[in-house]
mmCIF file of C-alpha atoms in Angstrom:
data_model
loop_
_atom_site.group_PDB
_atom_site.id
_atom_site.type_symbol
_atom_site.label_atom_id
_atom_site.label_comp_id
_atom_site.label_asym_id
_atom_site.label_seq_id
_atom_site.Cartn_x
_atom_site.Cartn_y
_atom_site.Cartn_z
ATOM 1 C CA LEU S 1 16.238 -1.703 -2.279
ATOM 2 C CA THR S 2 18.170 1.521 -1.658
ATOM 3 C CA THR S 3 21.166 0.242 -3.640
ATOM 4 C CA SER S 4 18.880 -0.953 -6.436
ATOM 5 C CA GLN S 5 17.208 2.451 -6.615
ATOM 6 C CA GLY S 6 20.573 4.220 -6.491
ATOM 7 C CA LEU S 7 21.762 2.186 -9.454
ATOM 8 C CA HIS S 8 18.486 2.963 -11.252
ATOM 9 C CA GLU S 9 17.742 -0.730 -11.562
ATOM 10 C CA GLN S 10 14.231 -1.720 -12.482
ATOM 11 C CA TYR S 11 13.847 -4.784 -10.247
ATOM 12 C CA TRP S 12 11.279 -3.125 -8.048
ATOM 13 C CA ASN S 13 9.319 -1.241 -10.702
ATOM 14 C CA MET S 14 5.824 -2.636 -11.032
ATOM 15 C CA THR S 15 4.957 -4.388 -14.254
ATOM 16 C CA LYS S 16 1.903 -2.596 -15.647
ATOM 17 C CA GLY S 17 -0.960 -3.035 -18.062
ATOM 18 C CA ILE S 18 -1.370 -6.036 -20.303
ATOM 19 C CA VAL S 19 2.082 -7.402 -19.404
ATOM 20 C CA ARG S 20 1.116 -7.514 -15.733
ATOM 21 C CA THR S 21 -2.191 -9.182 -16.586
ATOM 22 C CA ALA S 22 -0.456 -11.830 -18.716
ATOM 23 C CA LEU S 23 2.170 -12.382 -16.001
ATOM 24 C CA GLU S 24 -0.492 -12.808 -13.308
ATOM 25 C CA ASP S 25 -2.537 -15.125 -15.541
ATOM 26 C CA SER S 26 0.597 -17.226 -16.147
ATOM 27 C CA LEU S 27 1.208 -17.534 -12.398
ATOM 28 C CA ILE S 28 -2.422 -18.556 -11.813
ATOM 29 C CA MET S 29 -2.198 -21.168 -14.567
ATOM 30 C CA MET S 30 1.061 -22.502 -13.106
ATOM 31 C CA GLU S 31 -0.665 -22.817 -9.741
ATOM 32 C CA ASN S 32 -3.522 -24.706 -11.426
ATOM 33 C CA TYR S 33 -0.948 -27.201 -12.712
ATOM 34 C CA ASP S 34 0.573 -27.577 -9.199
ATOM 35 C CA LEU S 35 3.861 -25.980 -10.301
ATOM 36 C CA HIS S 36 3.848 -23.753 -7.196
ATOM 37 C CA PRO S 37 5.013 -20.406 -8.614
ATOM 38 C CA GLU S 38 6.983 -18.490 -6.007
ATOM 39 C CA MET S 39 7.531 -15.150 -7.714
ATOM 40 C CA GLY S 40 6.913 -13.252 -10.928
ATOM 41 C CA HIS S 41 8.353 -9.771 -11.373
ATOM 42 C CA LYS S 42 10.010 -7.305 -13.708
ATOM 43 C CA GLU S 43 13.730 -7.819 -14.172
ATOM 44 C CA VAL S 44 16.393 -5.199 -14.848
ATOM 45 C CA GLY S 45 16.437 -5.655 -18.636
ATOM 46 C CA GLY S 46 14.053 -4.367 -21.203
ATOM 47 C CA VAL S 47 13.503 -1.160 -23.106
ATOM 48 C CA LYS S 48 11.245 1.748 -22.204
ATOM 49 C CA SER S 49 7.753 1.292 -23.677
ATOM 50 C CA LYS S 50 6.730 3.563 -26.519
ATOM 51 C CA ILE S 51 3.932 4.294 -28.963
ATOM 52 C CA ASP S 52 4.918 4.459 -32.636
ATOM 53 C CA SER S 53 3.570 6.890 -35.244
ATOM 54 C CA ASN S 54 0.772 4.423 -36.104
ATOM 55 C CA GLY S 55 -0.425 4.325 -32.501
ATOM 56 C CA ASN S 56 0.945 0.831 -31.844
ATOM 57 C CA TYR S 57 2.198 0.235 -28.321
ATOM 58 C CA HIS S 58 5.609 -1.466 -28.099
ATOM 59 C CA ILE S 59 6.610 -3.179 -24.864
ATOM 60 C CA LEU S 60 9.957 -4.850 -24.309
ATOM 61 C CA GLU S 61 10.039 -6.233 -20.781
ATOM 62 C CA GLN S 62 12.347 -8.711 -19.135
ATOM 63 C CA LEU S 63 10.429 -10.794 -16.605
ATOM 64 C CA GLU S 64 11.442 -13.416 -14.086
ATOM 65 C CA ILE S 65 9.175 -16.230 -12.950
ATOM 66 C CA ASP S 66 10.301 -18.655 -10.261
ATOM 67 C CA TRP S 67 8.628 -21.853 -9.203
ATOM 68 C CA LYS S 68 9.244 -24.521 -6.612
ATOM 69 C CA TYR S 69 12.215 -26.826 -7.054
ATOM 70 C CA SER S 70 11.918 -30.524 -7.706
ATOM 71 C CA THR S 71 14.062 -33.462 -8.763
ATOM 72 C CA ALA S 72 16.246 -32.960 -11.836
ATOM 73 C CA MET S 73 13.997 -34.999 -14.161
ATOM 74 C CA GLN S 74 10.781 -33.411 -12.878
ATOM 75 C CA THR S 75 12.329 -29.957 -13.194
ATOM 76 C CA CYS S 76 13.101 -30.631 -16.867
ATOM 77 C CA ASP S 77 9.465 -31.593 -17.447
ATOM 78 C CA ASN S 78 8.236 -28.606 -15.442
ATOM 79 C CA LEU S 79 10.412 -26.248 -17.486
ATOM 80 C CA LEU S 80 8.785 -27.405 -20.731
ATOM 81 C CA ILE S 81 5.320 -27.064 -19.199
ATOM 82 C CA VAL S 82 6.050 -23.587 -17.795
ATOM 83 C CA LYS S 83 7.463 -22.309 -21.092
ATOM 84 C CA SER S 84 4.337 -23.534 -22.867
ATOM 85 C CA ILE S 85 2.028 -21.971 -20.267
ATOM 86 C CA ILE S 86 3.823 -18.625 -20.509
ATOM 87 C CA LYS S 87 3.911 -18.545 -24.322
ATOM 88 C CA GLU S 88 0.249 -19.508 -24.673
ATOM 89 C CA THR S 89 -0.934 -17.153 -21.918
ATOM 90 C CA PHE S 90 0.932 -14.179 -23.356
ATOM 91 C CA LYS S 91 -0.294 -15.102 -26.871
ATOM 92 C CA ARG S 92 -3.904 -14.913 -25.601
ATOM 93 C CA HIS S 93 -3.101 -11.323 -24.592
ATOM 94 C CA LYS S 94 -1.616 -10.652 -28.053
ATOM 95 C CA LEU S 95 1.940 -10.514 -26.683
ATOM 96 C CA ASP S 96 4.969 -12.372 -28.022
ATOM 97 C CA VAL S 97 7.427 -14.128 -25.716
ATOM 98 C CA THR S 98 10.967 -15.227 -26.349
ATOM 99 C CA PHE S 99 13.294 -17.128 -24.081
ATOM 100 C CA LEU S 100 16.338 -16.059 -26.091
ATOM 101 C CA ALA S 101 19.277 -14.754 -24.101
ATOM 102 C CA LYS S 102 19.895 -11.857 -26.500
ATOM 103 C CA PRO S 103 16.917 -11.279 -28.810
ATOM 104 C CA ILE S 104 18.090 -7.717 -29.537
ATOM 105 C CA GLU S 105 21.746 -6.700 -29.698
ATOM 106 C CA LYS S 106 22.914 -4.770 -26.593
ATOM 107 C CA VAL S 107 19.630 -5.375 -24.729
ATOM 108 C CA ALA S 108 19.310 -7.895 -21.905
ATOM 109 C CA GLY S 109 17.074 -10.820 -22.778
ATOM 110 C CA ASN S 110 15.174 -13.382 -20.767
ATOM 111 C CA GLY S 111 17.750 -16.148 -21.174
ATOM 112 C CA ALA S 112 16.226 -18.974 -19.164
ATOM 113 C CA HIS S 113 18.488 -20.214 -16.416
ATOM 114 C CA LEU S 114 18.171 -22.432 -13.409
ATOM 115 C CA HIS S 115 19.430 -22.657 -9.882
ATOM 116 C CA PHE S 116 20.336 -25.984 -8.393
ATOM 117 C CA SER S 117 21.076 -27.558 -5.054
ATOM 118 C CA ILE S 118 22.368 -30.967 -4.141
ATOM 119 C CA PHE S 119 21.057 -32.652 -1.027
ATOM 120 C CA LEU S 120 22.447 -35.534 0.956
ATOM 121 C CA LYS S 121 19.705 -37.807 2.268
ATOM 122 C CA LEU S 122 20.520 -39.208 5.695
ATOM 123 C CA LYS S 123 19.379 -42.626 6.918
ATOM 124 C CA ASN S 124 16.807 -40.910 9.152
ATOM 125 C CA GLY S 125 15.279 -39.209 6.079
ATOM 126 C CA ASN S 126 16.611 -35.715 6.819
ATOM 127 C CA LEU S 127 18.038 -33.768 3.906
ATOM 128 C CA ILE S 128 21.202 -31.660 4.066
ATOM 129 C CA ASN S 129 21.955 -29.119 1.333
ATOM 130 C CA ILE S 130 25.642 -29.785 0.704
ATOM 131 C CA PHE S 131 26.110 -26.416 -1.058
ATOM 132 C CA SER S 132 24.890 -24.471 1.970
ATOM 133 C CA ASP S 133 26.984 -23.373 4.914
ATOM 134 C CA ASN S 134 24.488 -23.263 7.769
ATOM 135 C CA ASP S 135 26.801 -21.061 9.829
ATOM 136 C CA SER S 136 26.839 -18.212 7.294
ATOM 137 C CA GLU S 137 25.128 -16.944 4.169
ATOM 138 C CA PHE S 138 27.917 -18.275 1.958
ATOM 139 C CA MET S 139 28.430 -21.580 0.168
ATOM 140 C CA SER S 140 30.004 -24.549 1.849
ATOM 141 C CA PRO S 141 33.484 -25.793 0.852
ATOM 142 C CA ILE S 142 31.718 -28.540 -1.141
ATOM 143 C CA GLY S 143 29.702 -25.873 -2.986
ATOM 144 C CA TYR S 144 32.855 -23.931 -3.847
ATOM 145 C CA GLY S 145 34.526 -27.190 -4.947
ATOM 146 C CA ALA S 146 31.595 -27.964 -7.252
ATOM 147 C CA ILE S 147 31.829 -24.517 -8.861
ATOM 148 C CA MET S 148 35.584 -24.888 -9.279
ATOM 149 C CA GLY S 149 35.060 -28.308 -10.878
ATOM 150 C CA ILE S 150 32.569 -26.845 -13.344
ATOM 151 C CA LEU S 151 34.939 -23.991 -14.227
ATOM 152 C CA LYS S 152 37.964 -26.298 -14.535
ATOM 153 C CA ASN S 153 36.095 -28.611 -16.914
ATOM 154 C CA TYR S 154 34.032 -25.984 -18.685
ATOM 155 C CA ASP S 155 35.583 -26.645 -22.103
ATOM 156 C CA ILE S 156 34.392 -30.248 -21.867
ATOM 157 C CA ILE S 157 30.888 -29.578 -20.517
ATOM 158 C CA ASN S 158 30.254 -26.364 -22.475
ATOM 159 C CA PRO S 159 28.660 -28.121 -25.502
ATOM 160 C CA PHE S 160 26.027 -29.561 -23.158
ATOM 161 C CA ILE S 161 25.421 -26.321 -21.271
ATOM 162 C CA SER S 162 25.658 -23.693 -24.014
ATOM 163 C CA ASN S 163 24.437 -25.687 -26.977
ATOM 164 C CA THR S 164 23.013 -22.804 -29.039
ATOM 165 C CA ILE S 165 24.542 -19.698 -30.604
ATOM 166 C CA ASP S 166 22.039 -17.597 -28.639
ATOM 167 C CA SER S 167 23.264 -18.971 -25.321
ATOM 168 C CA LEU S 168 26.844 -18.019 -26.233
ATOM 169 C CA LYS S 169 25.771 -14.426 -26.982
ATOM 170 C CA ARG S 170 24.853 -13.981 -23.335
#
């Protein structure tokens, strides 16, 4: 927190007003759909709010919403459901949402991303995260190998990962 404040990051600033209400309503709706939201907060990006000469309030916030992991296929379904919940909830509050990585030049966007883990299921049913090194807070050698494999083959897998112009802008 001290480092974040020293860098003038906005991670820990409270989201206020109608944006906070829409964010909280989205989290409640996600919970109603058993998506188990874990966190919703303001991110570093965004532009300071302002009121224009016509008295219209302009808010440009970057938000992060996290929910519980699942299998790869279920996560894909959940992502579509969550995006719909967020868009519709914010629309009810007369707010627009974009998931574009760079909706405005030189301003951080919300670019949706995901985190993944790979587990090994033992015969006794226990799961072992093969990317985690239980002896430290760093990745395991298998985790580093997976990252190196992705980077080595990025030119081949890039069309599947960054398949829009917007994703390449980020």
